[in-house]
C-alpha cells in the first residue's frame, strides 16, 4: 500500500468517501430519480448503443452526477455513462 | 421589526434544541427581546435544556386551543429579563396544532418580541409543517455525517418550496482532529455540498454536555462552543464576525503552543 500511495498520491480518506457518496446521493435525491428509472435508462442506452457497437453491458456504469456548467455558472446535473466497447461493428462509428 | 427563525435539520439528534437554547439565550444577552417556542409536541425538550422544566404551567397547545392567553404560558427566564420560553405539550401529538394556528400565534408574538425562535421537531411531517409555517428565515443544523447532510439537503428543498428564502447553515459537532486526518468532512466540504450560506460552525465539545446537564446554555462563556454560538448570534444581527479557529483546543492547542515556543 505504501508504494501505491507513493506513485498514485494520497490514499483516499474516509472523509473523501463520505463526500463522494453524498455528492452522488444528493444529485439522485434532488432529481427524484429512483433506482428503477435509472435501470430503465441504462437498459435503453444499452439497446441503442448495441445497434452500432458491441458493448460490455456488465461493465456499464451510469450515474446522475454534477459537472461544471460550460457557461461557468457553477455546477449542473449531468448523466454520466461509462460504456466499455468490446468491438466496433462498423468503421463509421468511432469511440 | 421582529424576525421569526425556525431551527430545523430533518434528522434527529444533531443539535436543534441545543442550538435554539444557545442562540436564543445569546440574542437575549445581546439585549434583544426573545421568545423560544418548542414546537415538538409530545417530545418536549427545550424546557430541560433551558433549565426551566419546573416552571411550566400552560403550554403551546393550551394557547392554541384558547385555554389560556399566551402571556400566561410564557415562562420568563430569571437569568435574562428579556428571554421567554413557550413550552410544548408533552401529552398531546403534532395534530393538536395546525400551520394556520401557528401563524396566528406568531403574528401576535411579533408585536412584542424582536426574535421568535421555533425549535422544530425531527422529520418532515406535520410538526415540521407547523414549525416552518410562520418562519421568515431558517437555520439548518447538520453534523458532518452522510445521513445528517442528506436529510439537511431534503429540508433545504422543502424550505425553498415553502418560500423560505433566507436559509443559513450551522455545522455542528465538528471535530477538527478528525478533519485534519481526513476522517471527517470539513466545514467547507459540507458548505460546498449543501450550497447554502454558512452562519457558523460549532465544535464537538464536552462543555455542551455539561451545560445541558445543568440546564444552562453556555453561549458567551469562555468555552469554544460558547464563543461559536455568540458569533452566530452576532451574525444573525447582521454583523460580520470572523470565523473561529476550531482546532484551537485540547491536544492540538498544547501541541501548537509547544511548536510556537520552539519556533520563537
Short mmCIF file of C-alpha atoms in Angstrom, two decimals:
data_model
loop_
_atom_site.label_atom_id
_atom_site.label_comp_id
_atom_site.label_asym_id
_atom_site.label_seq_id
_atom_site.Cartn_x
_atom_site.Cartn_y
_atom_site.Cartn_z
CA UNK A 1 0.00 0.00 0.00
CA UNK A 2 2.86 2.35 0.82
CA UNK A 3 4.36 2.08 -2.64
CA UNK A 4 0.99 2.58 -4.26
CA UNK A 5 0.45 5.75 -2.25
CA UNK A 6 3.86 6.98 -3.32
CA UNK A 7 3.04 6.54 -7.01
CA UNK A 8 -0.63 7.44 -7.07
CA UNK A 9 -0.70 10.18 -4.47
CA UNK A 10 -2.63 10.41 -1.23
CA UNK A 11 -4.77 7.50 -0.19
CA UNK A 12 -8.47 8.31 -0.19
CA UNK A 13 -9.61 9.00 3.37
CA UNK A 14 -12.98 8.08 4.85
CA UNK A 15 -13.92 11.76 4.68
CA UNK A 16 -13.28 11.71 0.91
CA UNK A 17 -15.50 8.66 0.58
CA UNK A 18 -18.25 10.35 2.56
CA UNK A 19 -18.10 13.42 0.32
CA UNK A 20 -18.13 11.42 -2.91
CA UNK A 21 -21.00 9.22 -1.76
CA UNK A 22 -23.01 12.24 -0.68
CA UNK A 23 -22.50 14.10 -3.94
CA UNK A 24 -23.92 11.21 -5.94
CA UNK A 25 -26.66 10.53 -3.43
CA UNK A 26 -27.88 14.11 -3.36
CA UNK A 27 -28.00 14.50 -7.10
CA UNK A 28 -30.24 11.46 -7.43
CA UNK A 29 -32.27 12.59 -4.38
CA UNK A 30 -32.72 16.03 -5.91
CA UNK A 31 -33.59 14.64 -9.33
CA UNK A 32 -36.07 12.36 -7.62
CA UNK A 33 -34.72 9.59 -9.80
CA UNK A 34 -35.48 6.14 -8.44
CA UNK A 35 -33.20 3.13 -8.98
CA UNK A 36 -35.96 1.67 -11.21
CA UNK A 37 -35.83 4.66 -13.53
CA UNK A 38 -32.04 4.52 -13.60
CA UNK A 39 -32.20 0.84 -14.52
CA UNK A 40 -34.63 1.65 -17.32
CA UNK A 41 -32.39 4.42 -18.67
CA UNK A 42 -29.44 2.06 -18.50
CA UNK A 43 -31.23 -0.72 -20.41
CA UNK A 44 -32.39 1.62 -23.13
CA UNK A 45 -28.90 3.08 -23.55
CA UNK A 46 -27.52 -0.43 -23.92
CA UNK A 47 -30.19 -1.18 -26.51
CA UNK A 48 -29.45 1.90 -28.60
CA UNK A 49 -25.65 1.70 -28.48
CA UNK A 50 -25.70 -2.03 -29.16
CA UNK A 51 -27.13 -1.29 -32.61
CA UNK A 52 -23.81 0.27 -33.58
CA UNK A 53 -21.11 -1.18 -31.36
CA UNK A 54 -20.65 -4.27 -29.28
CA UNK A 55 -20.50 -3.15 -25.67
CA UNK A 56 -19.69 -4.82 -22.40
CA UNK A 57 -23.10 -4.48 -20.75
CA UNK A 58 -21.86 -5.83 -17.42
CA UNK A 59 -19.20 -3.11 -17.19
CA UNK A 60 -21.61 -0.30 -17.97
CA UNK A 61 -21.78 2.39 -15.32
CA UNK A 62 -24.41 5.11 -15.41
CA UNK A 63 -24.90 7.81 -12.82
CA UNK A 64 -26.55 11.14 -12.35
CA UNK A 65 -23.79 13.42 -11.22
CA UNK A 66 -22.73 17.06 -11.25
CA UNK A 67 -20.43 18.81 -13.63
CA UNK A 68 -19.15 22.35 -14.15
CA UNK A 69 -21.51 24.18 -16.46
CA UNK A 70 -19.96 25.43 -19.69
CA UNK A 71 -21.10 28.96 -19.06
CA UNK A 72 -19.23 28.94 -15.75
CA UNK A 73 -22.40 29.22 -13.66
CA UNK A 74 -21.36 26.63 -11.10
CA UNK A 75 -22.37 23.01 -11.22
CA UNK A 76 -25.22 21.48 -13.18
CA UNK A 77 -26.61 17.95 -13.07
CA UNK A 78 -25.44 15.58 -15.81
CA UNK A 79 -25.90 11.98 -16.74
CA UNK A 80 -22.54 10.30 -16.77
CA UNK A 81 -22.19 6.98 -18.56
CA UNK A 82 -19.08 4.88 -18.85
CA UNK A 83 -19.69 2.33 -21.59
CA UNK A 84 -16.86 -0.12 -22.31
CA UNK A 85 -16.78 -1.03 -26.01
CA UNK A 86 -15.81 -4.58 -26.93
CA UNK A 87 -15.67 -4.16 -30.67
CA UNK A 88 -16.67 -1.55 -33.21
CA UNK A 89 -19.20 -3.01 -35.61
CA UNK A 90 -18.72 -0.51 -38.40
CA UNK A 91 -15.84 1.71 -39.42
CA UNK A 92 -18.04 4.79 -39.20
CA UNK A 93 -18.59 4.50 -35.51
CA UNK A 94 -15.70 5.92 -33.63
CA UNK A 95 -15.20 5.88 -29.91
CA UNK B 1 -39.08 44.84 13.33
CA UNK B 2 -39.28 41.28 14.50
CA UNK B 3 -37.84 38.23 12.85
CA UNK B 4 -39.14 34.66 13.07
CA UNK B 5 -36.44 32.00 12.77
CA UNK B 6 -37.04 28.25 12.57
CA UNK B 7 -34.23 25.92 13.67
CA UNK B 8 -34.52 22.69 11.74
CA UNK B 9 -32.48 19.72 10.50
CA UNK B 10 -34.57 16.81 9.26
CA UNK B 11 -32.52 14.26 11.15
CA UNK B 12 -32.95 13.96 14.89
CA UNK B 13 -30.17 14.30 17.43
CA UNK B 14 -27.97 16.74 15.50
CA UNK B 15 -28.46 19.61 17.95
CA UNK B 16 -31.55 21.63 17.03
CA UNK B 17 -32.68 22.10 20.62
CA UNK B 18 -29.20 22.92 21.92
CA UNK B 19 -28.80 25.41 19.08
CA UNK B 20 -32.19 27.01 19.79
CA UNK B 21 -31.37 27.34 23.51
CA UNK B 22 -27.96 28.87 22.88
CA UNK B 23 -28.90 31.16 20.01
CA UNK B 24 -31.98 32.34 21.90
CA UNK B 25 -30.05 32.99 25.09
CA UNK B 26 -27.28 34.68 23.11
CA UNK B 27 -29.69 37.05 21.37
CA UNK B 28 -31.16 37.91 24.79
CA UNK B 29 -27.63 38.59 26.06
CA UNK B 30 -27.26 40.96 23.12
CA UNK B 31 -30.29 42.80 24.50
CA UNK B 32 -32.91 41.59 22.11
CA UNK B 33 -36.32 40.56 23.37
CA UNK B 34 -36.59 36.87 22.54
CA UNK B 35 -39.19 34.11 22.78
CA UNK B 36 -38.34 30.46 22.16
CA UNK B 37 -41.17 28.18 21.06
CA UNK B 38 -40.80 24.42 21.43
CA UNK B 39 -42.89 23.02 18.57
CA UNK B 40 -42.00 19.39 19.27
CA UNK B 41 -45.40 18.40 20.68
CA UNK B 42 -45.24 15.09 22.57
CA UNK B 43 -41.44 15.14 22.87
CA UNK B 44 -40.83 18.34 24.81
CA UNK B 45 -37.14 19.03 25.48
CA UNK B 46 -36.28 22.70 25.09
CA UNK B 47 -37.53 23.31 28.65
CA UNK B 48 -34.95 20.94 30.16
CA UNK B 49 -32.10 22.24 28.04
CA UNK B 50 -33.02 25.75 29.23
CA UNK B 51 -33.37 24.57 32.83
CA UNK B 52 -36.97 25.81 33.02
CA UNK B 53 -38.81 22.47 33.29
CA UNK B 54 -40.10 23.08 36.81
CA UNK B 55 -41.89 26.28 35.93
CA UNK B 56 -44.30 25.08 33.25
CA UNK B 57 -47.97 25.86 33.88
CA UNK B 58 -49.53 26.16 30.43
CA UNK B 59 -48.13 25.06 27.07
CA UNK B 60 -48.33 25.69 23.32
CA UNK B 61 -51.45 23.55 22.84
CA UNK B 62 -53.22 25.36 25.72
CA UNK B 63 -52.55 28.68 24.00
CA UNK B 64 -53.66 27.47 20.58
CA UNK B 65 -56.82 25.92 21.99
CA UNK B 66 -57.64 29.09 23.90
CA UNK B 67 -57.34 27.58 27.42
CA UNK B 68 -55.11 30.50 28.37
CA UNK B 69 -53.64 33.68 26.92
CA UNK B 70 -50.12 33.39 25.54
CA UNK B 71 -48.77 35.64 28.27
CA UNK B 72 -49.89 33.14 30.87
CA UNK B 73 -48.00 30.33 29.13
CA UNK B 74 -44.73 32.19 28.63
CA UNK B 75 -42.01 31.31 31.13
CA UNK B 76 -39.72 34.22 31.93
CA UNK B 77 -36.09 33.21 32.27
CA UNK B 78 -34.89 34.66 35.57
CA UNK B 79 -31.30 34.90 34.32
CA UNK B 80 -32.19 37.18 31.40
CA UNK B 81 -35.02 39.69 31.76
CA UNK B 82 -35.87 39.68 28.04
CA UNK B 83 -35.87 35.91 27.41
CA UNK B 84 -39.05 33.81 27.37
CA UNK B 85 -39.99 30.20 26.63
CA UNK B 86 -43.26 28.87 25.32
CA UNK B 87 -43.06 25.16 26.18
CA UNK B 88 -44.55 22.36 24.16
CA UNK B 89 -47.23 19.93 25.38
CA UNK B 90 -45.98 16.55 26.48
CA UNK B 91 -49.20 14.53 26.43
CA UNK B 92 -50.54 15.54 23.02
CA UNK B 93 -49.43 14.94 19.44
CA UNK B 94 -48.45 17.01 16.41
CA UNK B 95 -52.01 17.13 15.03
CA UNK B 96 -53.07 19.25 18.04
CA UNK B 97 -51.80 22.33 16.19
CA UNK B 98 -52.22 23.47 12.57
CA UNK B 99 -49.95 25.68 10.45
CA UNK B 100 -52.67 28.37 10.43
CA UNK B 101 -52.82 28.38 14.23
CA UNK B 102 -49.05 28.72 14.42
CA UNK B 103 -49.13 31.68 12.04
CA UNK B 104 -51.81 33.38 14.10
CA UNK B 105 -49.90 32.86 17.36
CA UNK B 106 -46.60 34.03 15.89
CA UNK B 107 -48.24 37.14 14.44
CA UNK B 108 -49.42 38.05 17.93
CA UNK B 109 -45.94 37.49 19.34
CA UNK B 110 -44.37 39.68 16.64
CA UNK B 111 -45.96 42.68 18.32
CA UNK B 112 -43.92 42.13 21.45
CA UNK B 113 -40.66 40.37 20.53
CA UNK B 114 -37.58 41.13 18.41
CA UNK B 115 -36.83 37.47 17.76
CA UNK B 116 -39.15 34.47 17.75
CA UNK B 117 -37.22 31.20 17.56
CA UNK B 118 -39.04 28.00 16.64
CA UNK B 119 -37.43 24.73 17.70
CA UNK B 120 -38.58 22.30 15.01
CA UNK B 121 -39.11 18.57 15.59
CA UNK B 122 -37.18 15.99 13.57
CA UNK B 123 -38.86 14.67 10.43
CA UNK B 124 -40.78 16.30 7.60
CA UNK B 125 -44.34 15.64 8.70
CA UNK B 126 -46.99 17.71 10.47
CA UNK B 127 -44.65 19.00 13.20
CA UNK B 128 -42.20 20.30 10.60
CA UNK B 129 -45.00 21.93 8.62
CA UNK B 130 -46.30 23.65 11.76
CA UNK B 131 -42.85 24.92 12.69
CA UNK B 132 -41.98 26.40 9.31
CA UNK B 133 -45.42 27.87 8.55
CA UNK B 134 -44.72 31.19 10.24
CA UNK B 135 -40.96 31.45 9.72
CA UNK B 136 -39.21 34.31 7.91
CA UNK B 137 -35.85 32.58 7.88
CA UNK B 138 -34.32 29.24 8.76
CA UNK B 139 -31.21 27.91 10.43
CA UNK B 140 -30.47 24.42 9.17
CA UNK B 141 -28.39 22.42 11.64
CA UNK B 142 -26.33 19.49 10.43
CA UNK B 143 -23.37 17.40 11.55
CA UNK B 144 -20.55 16.36 9.19
CA UNK B 145 -22.14 12.94 8.57
CA UNK B 146 -23.62 11.49 5.40
CA UNK B 147 -27.06 10.81 6.92
CA UNK B 148 -27.42 14.25 8.55
CA UNK B 149 -26.29 16.09 5.42
CA UNK B 150 -28.62 14.09 3.21
CA UNK B 151 -31.56 14.99 5.47
CA UNK B 152 -30.43 18.63 5.60
CA UNK B 153 -30.47 18.75 1.80
CA UNK B 154 -34.03 17.45 1.75
CA UNK B 155 -35.06 20.01 4.36
CA UNK B 156 -33.47 22.85 2.36
CA UNK B 157 -35.50 21.75 -0.67
CA UNK B 158 -38.71 21.76 1.39
CA UNK B 159 -37.93 25.18 2.90
CA UNK B 160 -37.35 26.63 -0.57
CA UNK B 161 -40.58 25.04 -1.81
CA UNK B 162 -42.34 26.81 1.08
CA UNK B 163 -40.98 30.20 0.03
CA UNK B 164 -38.48 30.50 2.88
CA UNK B 165 -35.60 32.07 1.01
CA UNK B 166 -33.33 33.17 3.82
CA UNK B 167 -31.65 29.90 4.83
CA UNK B 168 -28.38 29.60 6.73
CA UNK B 169 -26.32 26.59 7.69
CA UNK B 170 -24.88 25.64 11.08
CA UNK B 171 -22.35 22.82 11.01
CA UNK B 172 -22.48 21.23 14.44
CA UNK B 173 -20.25 18.74 16.27
CA UNK B 174 -17.23 19.30 14.11
CA UNK B 175 -14.04 17.58 15.27
CA UNK B 176 -11.02 19.30 13.82
CA UNK B 177 -8.66 16.49 14.82
CA UNK B 178 -10.70 14.10 12.66
CA UNK B 179 -10.96 16.64 9.82
CA UNK B 180 -7.19 17.04 9.86
CA UNK B 181 -6.56 13.35 9.39
CA UNK B 182 -9.25 13.14 6.71
CA UNK B 183 -11.76 11.10 8.69
CA UNK B 184 -14.42 13.79 8.83
CA UNK B 185 -15.78 16.10 6.15
CA UNK B 186 -14.60 19.68 6.67
CA UNK B 187 -16.87 22.69 7.13
CA UNK B 188 -16.00 23.72 3.56
CA UNK B 189 -16.97 20.27 2.26
CA UNK B 190 -20.39 20.49 3.93
CA UNK B 191 -20.99 24.04 2.67
CA UNK B 192 -19.97 23.02 -0.86
CA UNK B 193 -22.34 20.05 -0.86
CA UNK B 194 -25.36 21.85 0.56
CA UNK B 195 -24.69 25.10 -1.34
CA UNK B 196 -26.25 27.46 1.23
CA UNK B 197 -24.59 30.22 3.25
CA UNK B 198 -22.80 29.22 6.43
CA UNK B 199 -23.65 31.19 9.56
CA UNK B 200 -21.48 29.25 11.99
CA UNK B 201 -19.74 26.06 13.00
CA UNK B 202 -19.78 24.60 16.49
CA UNK B 203 -17.15 22.13 17.71
CA UNK B 204 -17.98 18.82 19.33
CA UNK B 205 -17.21 19.70 22.92
CA UNK B 206 -17.72 18.15 26.35
CA UNK B 207 -18.84 21.52 27.70
CA UNK B 208 -22.08 21.16 25.74
CA UNK B 209 -22.93 18.00 27.70
CA UNK B 210 -22.07 19.73 30.97
CA UNK B 211 -24.22 22.74 30.09
CA UNK B 212 -27.16 20.51 29.14
CA UNK B 213 -26.75 18.58 32.41
CA UNK B 214 -27.05 21.84 34.31
CA UNK B 215 -29.78 23.38 32.19
CA UNK B 216 -27.69 26.45 31.48
CA UNK B 217 -26.90 27.40 27.89
CA UNK B 218 -23.17 28.10 27.54
CA UNK B 219 -23.40 30.82 24.90
CA UNK B 220 -20.99 33.65 25.53
CA UNK B 221 -18.93 31.93 28.19
CA UNK B 222 -15.21 31.34 27.68
CA UNK B 223 -15.56 27.93 26.04
CA UNK B 224 -15.04 27.39 22.33
CA UNK B 225 -18.67 26.36 21.63
CA UNK B 226 -19.80 29.28 23.81
CA UNK B 227 -17.85 31.66 21.58
CA UNK B 228 -19.07 29.93 18.42
CA UNK B 229 -22.73 30.35 19.48
CA UNK B 230 -22.26 34.01 20.38
CA UNK B 231 -20.66 34.59 16.97
CA UNK B 232 -23.71 33.01 15.33
CA UNK B 233 -25.94 35.41 17.29
CA UNK B 234 -23.93 38.42 16.14
CA UNK B 235 -24.09 37.20 12.54
CA UNK B 236 -27.89 36.85 12.87
CA UNK B 237 -27.91 40.52 13.85
CA UNK B 238 -26.08 41.23 10.59
CA UNK B 239 -22.57 41.70 11.91
CA UNK B 240 -19.57 40.45 10.03
CA UNK B 241 -17.74 38.26 12.54
CA UNK B 242 -14.63 36.32 11.54
CA UNK B 243 -14.75 32.55 11.97
CA UNK B 244 -13.09 30.93 14.96
CA UNK B 245 -10.21 28.54 14.62
CA UNK B 246 -11.98 25.49 15.99
CA UNK B 247 -8.83 23.42 16.08
CA UNK B 248 -7.68 25.65 18.91
CA UNK B 249 -8.40 23.16 21.67
CA UNK B 250 -7.11 20.33 23.76
CA UNK B 251 -4.25 18.34 22.39
CA UNK B 252 -3.70 20.48 19.32
CA UNK B 253 -3.68 23.68 21.27
CA UNK B 254 -0.95 22.33 23.52
CA UNK B 255 0.97 20.93 20.60
CA UNK B 256 0.82 24.17 18.61
CA UNK B 257 1.91 26.13 21.67
CA UNK B 258 4.93 23.90 22.02
CA UNK B 259 5.76 24.43 18.36
CA UNK B 260 5.27 28.18 18.59
CA UNK B 261 7.55 28.34 21.59
CA UNK B 262 10.27 26.38 19.89
CA UNK B 263 9.94 28.49 16.75
CA UNK B 264 10.10 31.77 18.60
#
